[in-house]
Coordinates of C-alpha atoms and ligand atoms in Angstrom, one line a residue:
M133 CA 5.0 16.1 -131.1
Q134 CA 2.3 17.5 -129.0
E135 CA -0.5 15.5 -130.5
F136 CA 1.2 12.3 -128.9
E137 CA 1.8 13.8 -125.5
Y138 CA 0.0 12.2 -122.6
S139 CA -0.3 12.3 -118.9
L140 CA 0.6 9.3 -116.7
E141 CA -0.1 11.4 -113.5
A142 CA -2.6 8.7 -112.3
Y143 CA 0.4 6.4 -111.8
G144 CA 2.3 9.1 -110.1
L145 CA 4.6 9.4 -113.2
T146 CA 5.0 13.1 -113.1
G147 CA 8.6 13.6 -114.0
P148 CA 9.0 12.3 -117.7
K149 CA 7.6 13.6 -120.8
V150 CA 5.2 10.9 -122.0
F151 CA 4.3 10.0 -125.5
R152 CA 1.4 7.8 -126.5
N153 CA 1.1 5.4 -129.6
L154 CA 3.9 7.1 -131.5
P155 CA 3.8 5.8 -135.1
P156 CA 6.8 3.7 -136.0
A157 CA 8.7 6.5 -137.8
K158 CA 8.7 8.6 -134.6
L159 CA 9.7 5.7 -132.6
Y160 CA 12.7 5.2 -135.0
E161 CA 13.7 8.8 -134.3
E162 CA 13.3 8.4 -130.7
A163 CA 15.2 5.2 -130.7
I164 CA 18.1 6.6 -132.8
L165 CA 18.4 9.5 -130.2
Y166 CA 17.9 7.8 -126.9
D167 CA 18.3 3.9 -127.3
A168 CA 21.8 3.0 -126.9
G169 CA 23.1 1.3 -130.0
A170 CA 19.9 1.5 -132.1
A171 CA 20.3 2.0 -135.9
V172 CA 18.5 1.8 -139.1
A173 CA 19.6 -1.2 -141.1
D174 CA 19.7 -1.5 -144.8
S175 CA 16.5 -3.4 -145.0
G176 CA 14.7 -0.4 -143.4
A177 CA 14.3 -2.4 -140.2
L178 CA 15.4 -0.7 -136.9
A179 CA 18.1 -2.7 -135.1
A180 CA 18.1 -2.6 -131.4
Y181 CA 19.8 -4.4 -128.6
S182 CA 18.5 -6.0 -125.4
G183 CA 21.7 -5.9 -123.3
R184 CA 22.5 -8.7 -121.0
K185 CA 19.4 -10.8 -121.3
T186 CA 18.7 -12.1 -124.9
G187 CA 16.1 -14.6 -124.1
R188 CA 13.2 -15.3 -121.7
S189 CA 13.9 -15.8 -117.9
P190 CA 11.2 -18.3 -117.0
L191 CA 12.8 -18.9 -113.4
D192 CA 12.2 -15.3 -112.4
K193 CA 8.4 -15.3 -113.2
R194 CA 6.2 -14.7 -110.0
V195 CA 2.6 -14.8 -109.6
V196 CA 1.1 -12.7 -106.6
K197 CA -0.7 -15.1 -104.2
N198 CA -4.1 -13.7 -103.6
P199 CA -7.2 -15.3 -102.0
D200 CA -9.3 -14.7 -105.1
S201 CA -7.0 -16.7 -107.4
E202 CA -4.9 -18.9 -105.2
E203 CA -7.0 -22.0 -105.4
E204 CA -6.9 -22.1 -109.2
I205 CA -3.2 -21.5 -109.9
W206 CA -0.8 -24.3 -111.0
W207 CA 1.9 -23.4 -108.3
G208 CA 5.2 -25.0 -108.7
P209 CA 8.5 -24.1 -110.7
V210 CA 6.3 -22.4 -113.5
N211 CA 4.2 -20.2 -111.1
V212 CA 6.3 -19.2 -108.0
P213 CA 4.2 -17.5 -105.5
L214 CA 4.8 -13.8 -104.6
D215 CA 3.6 -12.2 -101.7
P216 CA 1.3 -9.1 -102.3
H217 CA 3.8 -6.9 -100.3
A218 CA 6.7 -8.0 -102.4
F219 CA 4.7 -7.0 -105.4
L220 CA 4.1 -3.5 -104.2
V221 CA 7.9 -3.2 -103.5
N222 CA 8.8 -4.3 -107.1
R223 CA 6.0 -2.2 -108.5
E224 CA 7.1 1.0 -106.7
R225 CA 10.7 0.2 -107.5
A226 CA 9.7 0.0 -111.4
L227 CA 7.5 3.3 -111.0
D228 CA 10.2 5.1 -109.2
Y229 CA 12.7 4.1 -112.0
L230 CA 10.3 5.0 -114.7
N231 CA 9.8 8.5 -113.0
T232 CA 13.5 9.2 -113.3
R233 CA 13.4 8.7 -117.0
P234 CA 13.2 11.9 -119.2
R235 CA 10.9 10.2 -121.7
L236 CA 8.4 7.3 -121.5
Y237 CA 6.3 5.6 -124.1
V238 CA 2.8 4.4 -123.7
V239 CA 1.4 1.8 -126.2
D240 CA -2.4 1.3 -125.8
A241 CA -3.6 -1.6 -128.0
F242 CA -5.5 -4.7 -128.1
A243 CA -5.0 -8.5 -127.8
G244 CA -7.2 -10.8 -129.4
W245 CA -8.7 -10.5 -132.9
D246 CA -12.3 -11.6 -131.8
P247 CA -13.9 -8.5 -130.4
A248 CA -15.8 -10.5 -127.8
Y249 CA -12.6 -11.8 -126.2
R250 CA -10.4 -8.7 -126.8
L251 CA -8.2 -7.3 -124.1
K252 CA -7.3 -3.5 -123.7
V253 CA -3.6 -3.7 -122.9
R254 CA -1.3 -0.7 -121.9
I255 CA 2.5 -0.9 -122.0
I256 CA 4.4 1.8 -120.2
A257 CA 8.0 1.6 -121.2
S258 CA 11.3 3.8 -121.0
R259 CA 12.9 2.4 -124.3
P260 CA 11.5 3.3 -127.7
Y261 CA 12.5 -0.1 -129.0
H262 CA 10.1 -1.7 -126.4
A263 CA 7.3 0.6 -127.6
L264 CA 8.0 -0.3 -131.2
F265 CA 8.1 -4.0 -130.5
M266 CA 4.6 -3.9 -128.7
T267 CA 3.3 -1.6 -131.4
N268 CA 4.0 -4.3 -133.8
M269 CA 3.0 -7.3 -131.6
L270 CA -0.4 -6.1 -130.3
I271 CA -3.4 -5.2 -132.5
R272 CA -3.1 -1.6 -133.4
P273 CA -6.2 0.6 -132.7
S274 CA -7.5 2.8 -135.4
E275 CA -7.4 6.7 -134.6
E276 CA -10.9 6.3 -133.5
G277 CA -10.2 3.2 -131.4
L278 CA -7.5 5.1 -129.7
R279 CA -9.7 8.1 -129.0
T280 CA -12.4 5.8 -127.5
F281 CA -9.8 3.4 -125.8
G282 CA -10.7 4.5 -122.2
E283 CA -9.0 2.7 -119.5
P284 CA -6.9 -0.3 -120.2
T285 CA -7.9 -3.6 -118.5
W286 CA -4.2 -4.7 -118.2
T287 CA -1.0 -2.8 -117.7
V288 CA 2.6 -3.7 -118.2
F289 CA 5.2 -1.6 -116.5
N290 CA 8.5 -2.3 -118.3
A291 CA 11.3 -1.0 -116.0
G292 CA 13.6 -3.9 -117.5
A293 CA 16.6 -1.4 -117.6
F294 CA 16.5 -1.4 -113.8
P295 CA 17.2 -4.5 -111.7
A296 CA 15.1 -6.2 -108.9
N297 CA 16.7 -6.0 -105.4
R298 CA 17.8 -9.5 -104.7
H299 CA 16.9 -8.9 -101.0
T300 CA 13.3 -8.2 -101.7
T301 CA 11.4 -11.2 -100.2
G302 CA 11.1 -13.9 -103.0
M303 CA 13.6 -12.6 -105.3
T304 CA 16.4 -15.0 -106.4
S305 CA 18.0 -12.8 -109.0
K306 CA 18.2 -9.3 -110.4
T307 CA 15.5 -10.1 -112.8
S308 CA 11.7 -10.2 -111.8
L309 CA 8.6 -10.7 -113.8
D310 CA 5.6 -10.2 -111.6
L311 CA 2.0 -10.9 -112.5
N312 CA -0.7 -9.6 -110.2
L313 CA -4.2 -11.0 -111.5
E314 CA -6.1 -9.0 -109.1
S315 CA -4.7 -5.5 -109.9
R316 CA -4.3 -6.5 -113.6
E317 CA -0.7 -5.5 -113.7
F318 CA 2.6 -6.9 -114.8
V319 CA 5.9 -5.5 -113.6
I320 CA 9.2 -6.1 -115.4
L321 CA 12.6 -5.5 -113.8
G322 CA 16.0 -6.6 -114.7
T323 CA 15.5 -7.8 -118.3
E324 CA 15.2 -5.9 -121.5
Y325 CA 14.4 -8.9 -123.7
A326 CA 11.3 -7.7 -125.6
G327 CA 9.7 -11.1 -125.8
E328 CA 8.7 -11.0 -122.0
M329 CA 6.1 -8.3 -122.8
K330 CA 4.4 -10.4 -125.4
K331 CA 4.5 -13.6 -123.2
A332 CA 3.0 -11.5 -120.3
V333 CA -0.1 -11.0 -122.4
F334 CA -0.2 -14.6 -123.7
T335 CA 0.1 -15.6 -120.0
L336 CA -2.9 -13.6 -119.2
M337 CA -5.0 -15.0 -122.1
N338 CA -4.1 -18.5 -120.5
W339 CA -5.8 -17.3 -117.4
L340 CA -8.8 -15.5 -118.9
M341 CA -9.8 -17.8 -121.9
P342 CA -10.4 -21.0 -120.1
A343 CA -12.7 -19.4 -117.8
R344 CA -14.8 -18.6 -120.9
G345 CA -14.5 -22.2 -122.3
A346 CA -11.9 -21.1 -124.8
L347 CA -8.5 -22.7 -125.2
S348 CA -5.4 -20.5 -125.6
M349 CA -2.8 -22.4 -127.4
H350 CA 1.1 -21.9 -128.0
A351 CA 0.5 -22.6 -131.7
A352 CA 0.4 -21.2 -135.1
A353 CA -2.7 -21.3 -137.3
T354 CA -3.0 -21.5 -141.1
E355 CA -5.8 -21.5 -143.6
D356 CA -6.3 -22.9 -147.0
P357 CA -7.2 -20.0 -149.2
R358 CA -9.5 -22.1 -151.3
S359 CA -11.3 -24.5 -149.0
G360 CA -11.1 -22.3 -145.9
S361 CA -10.0 -25.2 -143.8
V362 CA -7.8 -24.4 -140.8
A363 CA -4.9 -26.2 -139.2
I364 CA -3.3 -25.6 -135.8
L365 CA 0.4 -26.1 -135.4
F366 CA 1.4 -26.6 -131.8
G367 CA 5.1 -26.2 -130.8
L368 CA 7.6 -25.1 -128.5
S369 CA 10.1 -22.4 -129.2
G370 CA 12.4 -23.7 -132.1
T371 CA 10.1 -26.4 -133.6
G372 CA 9.0 -24.2 -136.6
K373 CA 5.7 -22.6 -135.7
T374 CA 6.7 -19.4 -137.4
S375 CA 8.7 -20.9 -140.2
L376 CA 5.9 -23.3 -141.2
G377 CA 3.0 -21.2 -140.1
I378 CA 4.1 -18.5 -142.9
D379 CA 3.8 -20.1 -146.1
S380 CA 3.3 -18.7 -149.5
T381 CA 0.5 -21.1 -150.3
R382 CA -1.6 -20.8 -147.1
L383 CA -3.0 -17.8 -145.2
T384 CA -1.5 -17.1 -141.6
I385 CA -3.9 -16.5 -139.0
G386 CA -1.2 -16.3 -136.4
D387 CA 2.3 -17.8 -135.8
D388 CA 2.5 -18.1 -132.0
E389 CA -0.6 -17.4 -129.9
I390 CA -4.0 -18.6 -130.9
V391 CA -7.3 -19.0 -129.1
W392 CA -9.8 -21.8 -130.0
A393 CA -13.2 -20.3 -129.1
E394 CA -16.9 -20.9 -129.5
D395 CA -17.0 -19.6 -133.1
G396 CA -13.6 -20.7 -134.3
V397 CA -10.0 -19.5 -133.9
F398 CA -8.4 -16.1 -133.6
N399 CA -4.8 -14.7 -133.1
V400 CA -4.0 -13.0 -129.8
E401 CA -1.3 -10.9 -131.5
G402 CA -1.1 -8.3 -134.3
G403 CA 2.5 -9.3 -135.3
C404 CA 5.0 -12.0 -135.7
Y405 CA 8.3 -12.4 -133.8
A406 CA 10.4 -14.5 -136.0
A407 CA 13.6 -16.2 -135.2
T408 CA 16.1 -14.7 -137.6
G409 CA 19.4 -16.7 -136.9
K410 CA 20.6 -17.9 -140.2
L411 CA 17.6 -16.5 -142.0
S412 CA 17.7 -17.2 -145.8
A413 CA 15.6 -15.0 -148.0
A414 CA 15.3 -17.9 -150.4
E415 CA 13.9 -20.2 -147.9
E416 CA 11.8 -17.8 -146.0
P417 CA 10.9 -15.1 -148.5
E418 CA 7.7 -13.8 -146.7
I419 CA 9.6 -13.3 -143.5
A420 CA 12.7 -11.7 -145.1
A421 CA 10.4 -9.3 -147.0
S422 CA 8.6 -8.2 -143.8
L423 CA 11.7 -7.2 -142.0
R424 CA 11.6 -3.7 -143.6
F425 CA 10.8 -0.2 -142.5
G426 CA 8.6 -0.4 -139.4
A427 CA 10.0 -3.8 -138.3
L428 CA 12.3 -4.3 -135.4
L429 CA 15.4 -6.4 -135.3
E430 CA 16.5 -7.6 -131.9
N431 CA 20.1 -8.4 -131.4
V432 CA 20.7 -8.7 -135.0
L433 CA 24.2 -7.5 -136.4
F434 CA 24.8 -5.4 -139.5
E435 CA 27.9 -4.6 -141.4
P436 CA 28.8 -1.1 -140.1
R437 CA 29.8 0.5 -143.3
T438 CA 27.0 -0.7 -145.5
R439 CA 24.3 -1.4 -142.8
R440 CA 23.7 -4.7 -144.5
V441 CA 22.2 -7.1 -142.2
D442 CA 24.3 -10.0 -141.5
W443 CA 21.8 -12.8 -140.6
Q444 CA 24.6 -15.4 -140.2
N445 CA 26.1 -13.5 -137.3
T446 CA 24.7 -14.8 -134.1
S447 CA 27.5 -13.7 -132.1
I448 CA 25.4 -11.7 -129.6
T449 CA 23.0 -14.7 -129.3
V450 CA 21.5 -17.5 -131.5
N451 CA 18.1 -16.1 -130.4
T452 CA 18.2 -13.2 -132.9
R453 CA 14.6 -11.9 -133.7
G454 CA 12.6 -9.8 -136.0
A455 CA 9.2 -8.3 -135.0
F456 CA 6.8 -7.1 -137.7
P457 CA 3.1 -6.3 -137.9
I458 CA 1.3 -9.4 -139.3
D459 CA -0.2 -7.2 -142.2
F460 CA 3.3 -6.9 -143.5
L461 CA 2.8 -10.5 -144.8
S462 CA 1.0 -10.7 -148.2
T463 CA -0.4 -14.0 -147.0
A464 CA -1.8 -12.6 -143.7
K465 CA -5.4 -13.6 -143.0
L466 CA -7.1 -10.3 -142.1
P467 CA -8.7 -9.9 -139.7
C468 CA -6.7 -12.7 -138.0
R469 CA -9.6 -15.1 -137.5
G470 CA -10.7 -18.5 -138.9
P471 CA -13.3 -21.3 -138.6
H472 CA -12.9 -24.3 -136.4
P473 CA -9.7 -26.4 -137.4
N474 CA -9.9 -29.7 -138.8
Q475 CA -6.2 -30.6 -138.5
I476 CA -4.2 -30.4 -135.5
I477 CA -0.2 -30.7 -135.9
F478 CA 2.2 -31.2 -133.2
L479 CA 5.6 -29.8 -134.2
T480 CA 8.4 -31.7 -132.6
C481 CA 12.0 -31.1 -133.1
D482 CA 13.4 -34.6 -132.2
A483 CA 17.1 -34.0 -131.8
Y484 CA 17.7 -37.9 -131.2
G485 CA 16.7 -38.9 -134.7
V486 CA 14.2 -41.4 -133.1
L487 CA 10.8 -40.2 -134.1
P488 CA 9.4 -40.8 -137.5
P489 CA 8.8 -37.9 -139.7
V490 CA 5.0 -38.0 -139.7
A491 CA 2.7 -39.9 -137.4
K492 CA -0.9 -40.1 -137.0
L493 CA -2.5 -40.0 -133.5
T494 CA -5.8 -41.0 -132.1
H495 CA -7.6 -38.5 -130.0
E496 CA -6.6 -40.4 -126.9
E497 CA -2.9 -40.3 -128.0
A498 CA -3.3 -36.7 -128.8
I499 CA -4.1 -36.0 -125.2
Y500 CA -1.2 -37.9 -124.1
H501 CA 1.2 -35.9 -126.3
F502 CA -0.6 -32.7 -125.5
L503 CA 0.3 -33.4 -121.8
A504 CA 3.7 -34.6 -122.7
G505 CA 4.7 -31.6 -125.0
Y506 CA 8.0 -33.2 -126.1
T507 CA 10.8 -31.5 -128.1
A508 CA 14.3 -31.5 -127.8
K509 CA 16.5 -28.5 -127.5
V510 CA 19.9 -28.6 -129.0
G511 CA 22.3 -27.8 -126.2
G512 CA 25.6 -25.8 -126.1
T513 CA 28.5 -26.9 -128.4
E514 CA 31.5 -28.5 -126.8
D515 CA 34.4 -29.7 -128.8
G516 CA 32.1 -30.1 -131.9
V517 CA 29.9 -32.3 -130.0
T518 CA 26.4 -31.0 -129.6
V519 CA 24.3 -32.5 -126.7
P520 CA 20.6 -32.7 -127.3
Q521 CA 18.4 -32.1 -124.3
A522 CA 14.9 -33.6 -124.1
T523 CA 12.3 -31.1 -123.0
F524 CA 8.8 -31.9 -121.8
S525 CA 6.7 -28.9 -121.6
P526 CA 2.9 -29.6 -121.0
C527 CA 0.5 -28.2 -123.6
F528 CA 3.8 -27.2 -125.6
G529 CA 4.0 -24.1 -123.6
A530 CA 4.3 -24.8 -119.9
P531 CA 6.1 -21.5 -119.0
F532 CA 3.0 -19.5 -120.0
L533 CA 0.4 -21.7 -118.2
L534 CA -1.4 -20.3 -115.0
L535 CA -3.7 -23.2 -114.6
P536 CA -2.8 -26.9 -114.2
P537 CA -2.2 -28.6 -117.7
R538 CA -5.3 -30.8 -117.1
N539 CA -7.6 -27.8 -117.4
Y540 CA -6.2 -27.0 -120.9
A541 CA -6.2 -30.7 -121.8
T542 CA -9.9 -31.0 -120.9
L543 CA -10.8 -28.2 -123.3
F544 CA -8.5 -29.6 -125.9
A545 CA -10.2 -32.9 -125.7
E546 CA -13.6 -31.4 -125.8
K547 CA -12.9 -29.3 -128.9
L548 CA -10.9 -32.2 -130.6
A549 CA -14.0 -34.4 -130.4
A550 CA -16.6 -31.7 -131.1
H551 CA -14.9 -30.9 -134.4
D552 CA -13.7 -34.3 -135.2
C553 CA -10.2 -33.1 -135.9
E554 CA -7.2 -35.2 -137.5
V555 CA -4.2 -35.2 -135.2
W556 CA -0.5 -35.4 -136.5
M557 CA 3.0 -35.4 -135.2
L558 CA 5.5 -33.8 -137.5
N559 CA 9.1 -34.3 -136.6
T560 CA 11.1 -31.1 -137.7
G561 CA 14.2 -32.4 -136.1
W562 CA 16.8 -35.1 -136.9
F563 CA 16.8 -38.3 -138.8
G564 CA 19.3 -40.9 -139.7
G565 CA 20.9 -40.5 -136.2
P566 CA 21.1 -37.9 -133.5
V567 CA 22.6 -34.4 -133.7
G568 CA 26.1 -34.6 -134.9
K569 CA 25.4 -37.9 -136.8
G570 CA 22.2 -37.6 -138.7
R571 CA 20.9 -34.5 -140.3
R572 CA 18.0 -32.2 -139.7
F573 CA 15.0 -32.1 -142.0
T574 CA 15.3 -29.1 -144.2
L575 CA 12.5 -26.4 -144.0
A576 CA 11.6 -27.5 -147.7
E577 CA 11.3 -31.3 -146.6
S578 CA 9.2 -30.2 -143.4
R579 CA 7.0 -28.0 -145.7
A580 CA 6.6 -30.8 -148.2
M581 CA 5.5 -33.2 -145.4
L582 CA 3.1 -30.7 -143.8
H583 CA 1.6 -30.0 -147.3
A584 CA 1.0 -33.7 -147.7
I585 CA -0.9 -33.5 -144.4
Y586 CA -2.8 -30.4 -145.4
S587 CA -3.7 -31.9 -148.8
G588 CA -5.5 -34.9 -147.3
A589 CA -3.2 -37.2 -149.0
L590 CA -2.0 -38.9 -145.8
A591 CA -5.6 -39.3 -144.5
E592 CA -5.6 -42.9 -145.9
A593 CA -2.0 -43.5 -145.9
P594 CA -0.8 -46.9 -144.5
T595 CA 0.5 -46.6 -140.9
E596 CA 2.3 -48.7 -138.4
P597 CA 1.9 -48.4 -134.7
L598 CA 5.0 -47.2 -132.5
E599 CA 3.4 -48.5 -129.2
R600 CA 6.0 -47.0 -126.9
F601 CA 5.4 -43.6 -128.4
R602 CA 1.8 -43.8 -128.6
M603 CA 1.5 -42.8 -132.2
S604 CA 1.3 -44.6 -135.6
R605 CA 4.0 -43.7 -138.2
V606 CA 2.9 -42.9 -141.7
T607 CA 4.8 -45.4 -143.9
E608 CA 4.5 -43.7 -147.2
I609 CA 4.6 -39.9 -147.8
P610 CA 4.3 -38.8 -151.4
G611 CA 7.6 -37.3 -152.7
F612 CA 9.8 -39.2 -150.2
P613 CA 11.4 -42.6 -150.2
S614 CA 9.6 -45.0 -147.9
Q615 CA 13.0 -45.4 -146.0
T616 CA 12.6 -41.9 -144.9
C617 CA 9.4 -42.8 -143.3
D618 CA 11.0 -45.5 -141.1
P619 CA 13.6 -43.8 -138.8
R620 CA 15.1 -47.0 -137.7
S621 CA 16.0 -48.0 -141.3
C622 CA 17.6 -44.4 -141.7
W623 CA 20.2 -45.2 -139.2
P624 CA 23.5 -46.9 -140.4
D625 CA 22.9 -49.4 -137.7
P626 CA 19.6 -50.5 -136.1
E627 CA 21.2 -51.4 -132.7
P628 CA 22.2 -47.9 -131.6
Y629 CA 18.7 -46.9 -132.9
D630 CA 16.9 -49.3 -130.7
R631 CA 19.0 -48.0 -127.6
A632 CA 18.3 -44.3 -128.4
A633 CA 14.6 -45.1 -128.9
A634 CA 14.3 -46.9 -125.6
Q635 CA 16.0 -44.1 -123.8
L636 CA 13.7 -41.6 -125.3
A637 CA 10.5 -43.8 -124.5
D638 CA 11.9 -44.0 -120.9
R639 CA 12.0 -40.3 -120.8
F640 CA 8.4 -40.1 -122.0
D641 CA 7.4 -42.6 -119.3
K642 CA 9.1 -40.8 -116.7
H643 CA 7.6 -37.4 -117.4
M644 CA 4.2 -38.9 -117.9
E645 CA 4.3 -40.6 -114.4
S646 CA 3.1 -37.2 -113.0
Y647 CA 0.3 -36.8 -115.7
A648 CA -0.8 -40.4 -116.3
H649 CA -3.8 -39.8 -114.0
D650 CA -4.8 -36.6 -115.9
A651 CA -4.4 -38.2 -119.2
A652 CA -6.7 -41.2 -118.3
A653 CA -9.2 -38.7 -116.8
V654 CA -9.3 -36.5 -119.8
A655 CA -9.5 -39.4 -122.1
K656 CA -12.7 -40.6 -120.5
L657 CA -14.3 -37.4 -121.7
L658 CA -13.8 -38.6 -125.3
P659 CA -16.9 -40.1 -126.9
T660 CA -16.3 -43.7 -127.5
R661 CA -15.7 -44.5 -131.1
T662 CA -17.6 -47.5 -132.9
Ligands
OXD953 C1 8.7 -17.2 -128.2 C2 8.8 -18.4 -127.4 O1 9.6 -16.4 -128.4 O2 8.0 -19.1 -127.3 O3 7.6 -17.2 -128.9 O4 9.9 -18.4 -126.7
MN954 MN1 6.2 -18.5 -128.5

């Protein structure tokens, strides 16, 4: 393995044997030997396990408070300040831990498909599975690109197998995710959930892109292979960005992190991180086919004797995942770039069954909904009753923002207006009643509605304003009965619908109390329409 050996002495990492940019086959071998529980599943994908944490830990994110950036950061529950000294304590703790490991893995790769905006990212990790994950999720350099990589601009120290010390100033748990914008470093302690690494890179993009007039978005982007027109699908986790962004009739530019820049859009990532809970090969054939040799399955279980993956088994977590290079998709747009979008779609999973399936938004309404970032999470199940939880997450990605939402909303408004985009809301959640009473739109139904939007068939469709929700519902969608377009008439009884709708509208109003001023100020930037 000599050709992959590398020195990290510059970081004081002198103990371990270090391997740089191992190909997936070698990372498989390393994982089988050194990553507890890792195994090759019958699909050819590597199955690995993240241990105690099986999802992100947003409450443990810290941002170093530094005079150069502190005026600009959106301080609060999303960005909790960390004193520079505490950062050094955590950084040293991470490096000391990494130095005790016999083997370390370096991944040097890029973020951002547009070379003008590209970051050089270095991941230093102790688990082969983490190296495979980032090999799949970042943009892989060519042999030549690796030789000329030089120094990275950003470094992630993943010591997630080792805890933070709760007595370190500013720590409230054994998990800590520490971003230092000045030293361009990110330290991970106390969580082995791989998704933290990709979101660290996305968070950086949310810092660097706006300064260049580009809008980083928690969104998927797809392109029509014939006309070349591009659509952006914003959405919080669980609303269908990946499931709808990967589509046999469209090209996928990206499924989760997109930048809208001067010349058009580009993907930040080189891979996809699909939710695989209850994955059905019939419904999502492109994703299922991509979970093959080279792909990574996280917290997915398989039948021990046959190694057959059991997609239905979510006993470790409902958040099971599969990470694969985007070029595994036959429908990937390579390179992952496209022209300016002309359609923007807000994916919303409404668990209350209140919102219509498809609504049209003016640009002013779009700014309101961008700042609202509504979706509903389906909470834990208790005695067969599932309680939905309304979530408002500005820009459909509050945990990853570093600047106040208004900064992103301003860029969004400017770009919407400049490119005269249509804006839609697509409810991928419930209708006919809330969770437990109504039913969720199937993926096939959501795709059919999305295709109706893509095709232009809804551009002139009749609409009816829903004033309290600041949108106009489309009253006719080809292929669907008109009743489906009217959520109120889908409920067995209109009275409980009206109550549920009023409650949801009150929640919107309450959330928007803090953003009303921003929404009004940003809306003023829109050209007046005649
Ligand atoms: C993700 C998320 O995993 O947004 O992409 O949580
Ligand atoms: Mn995401």
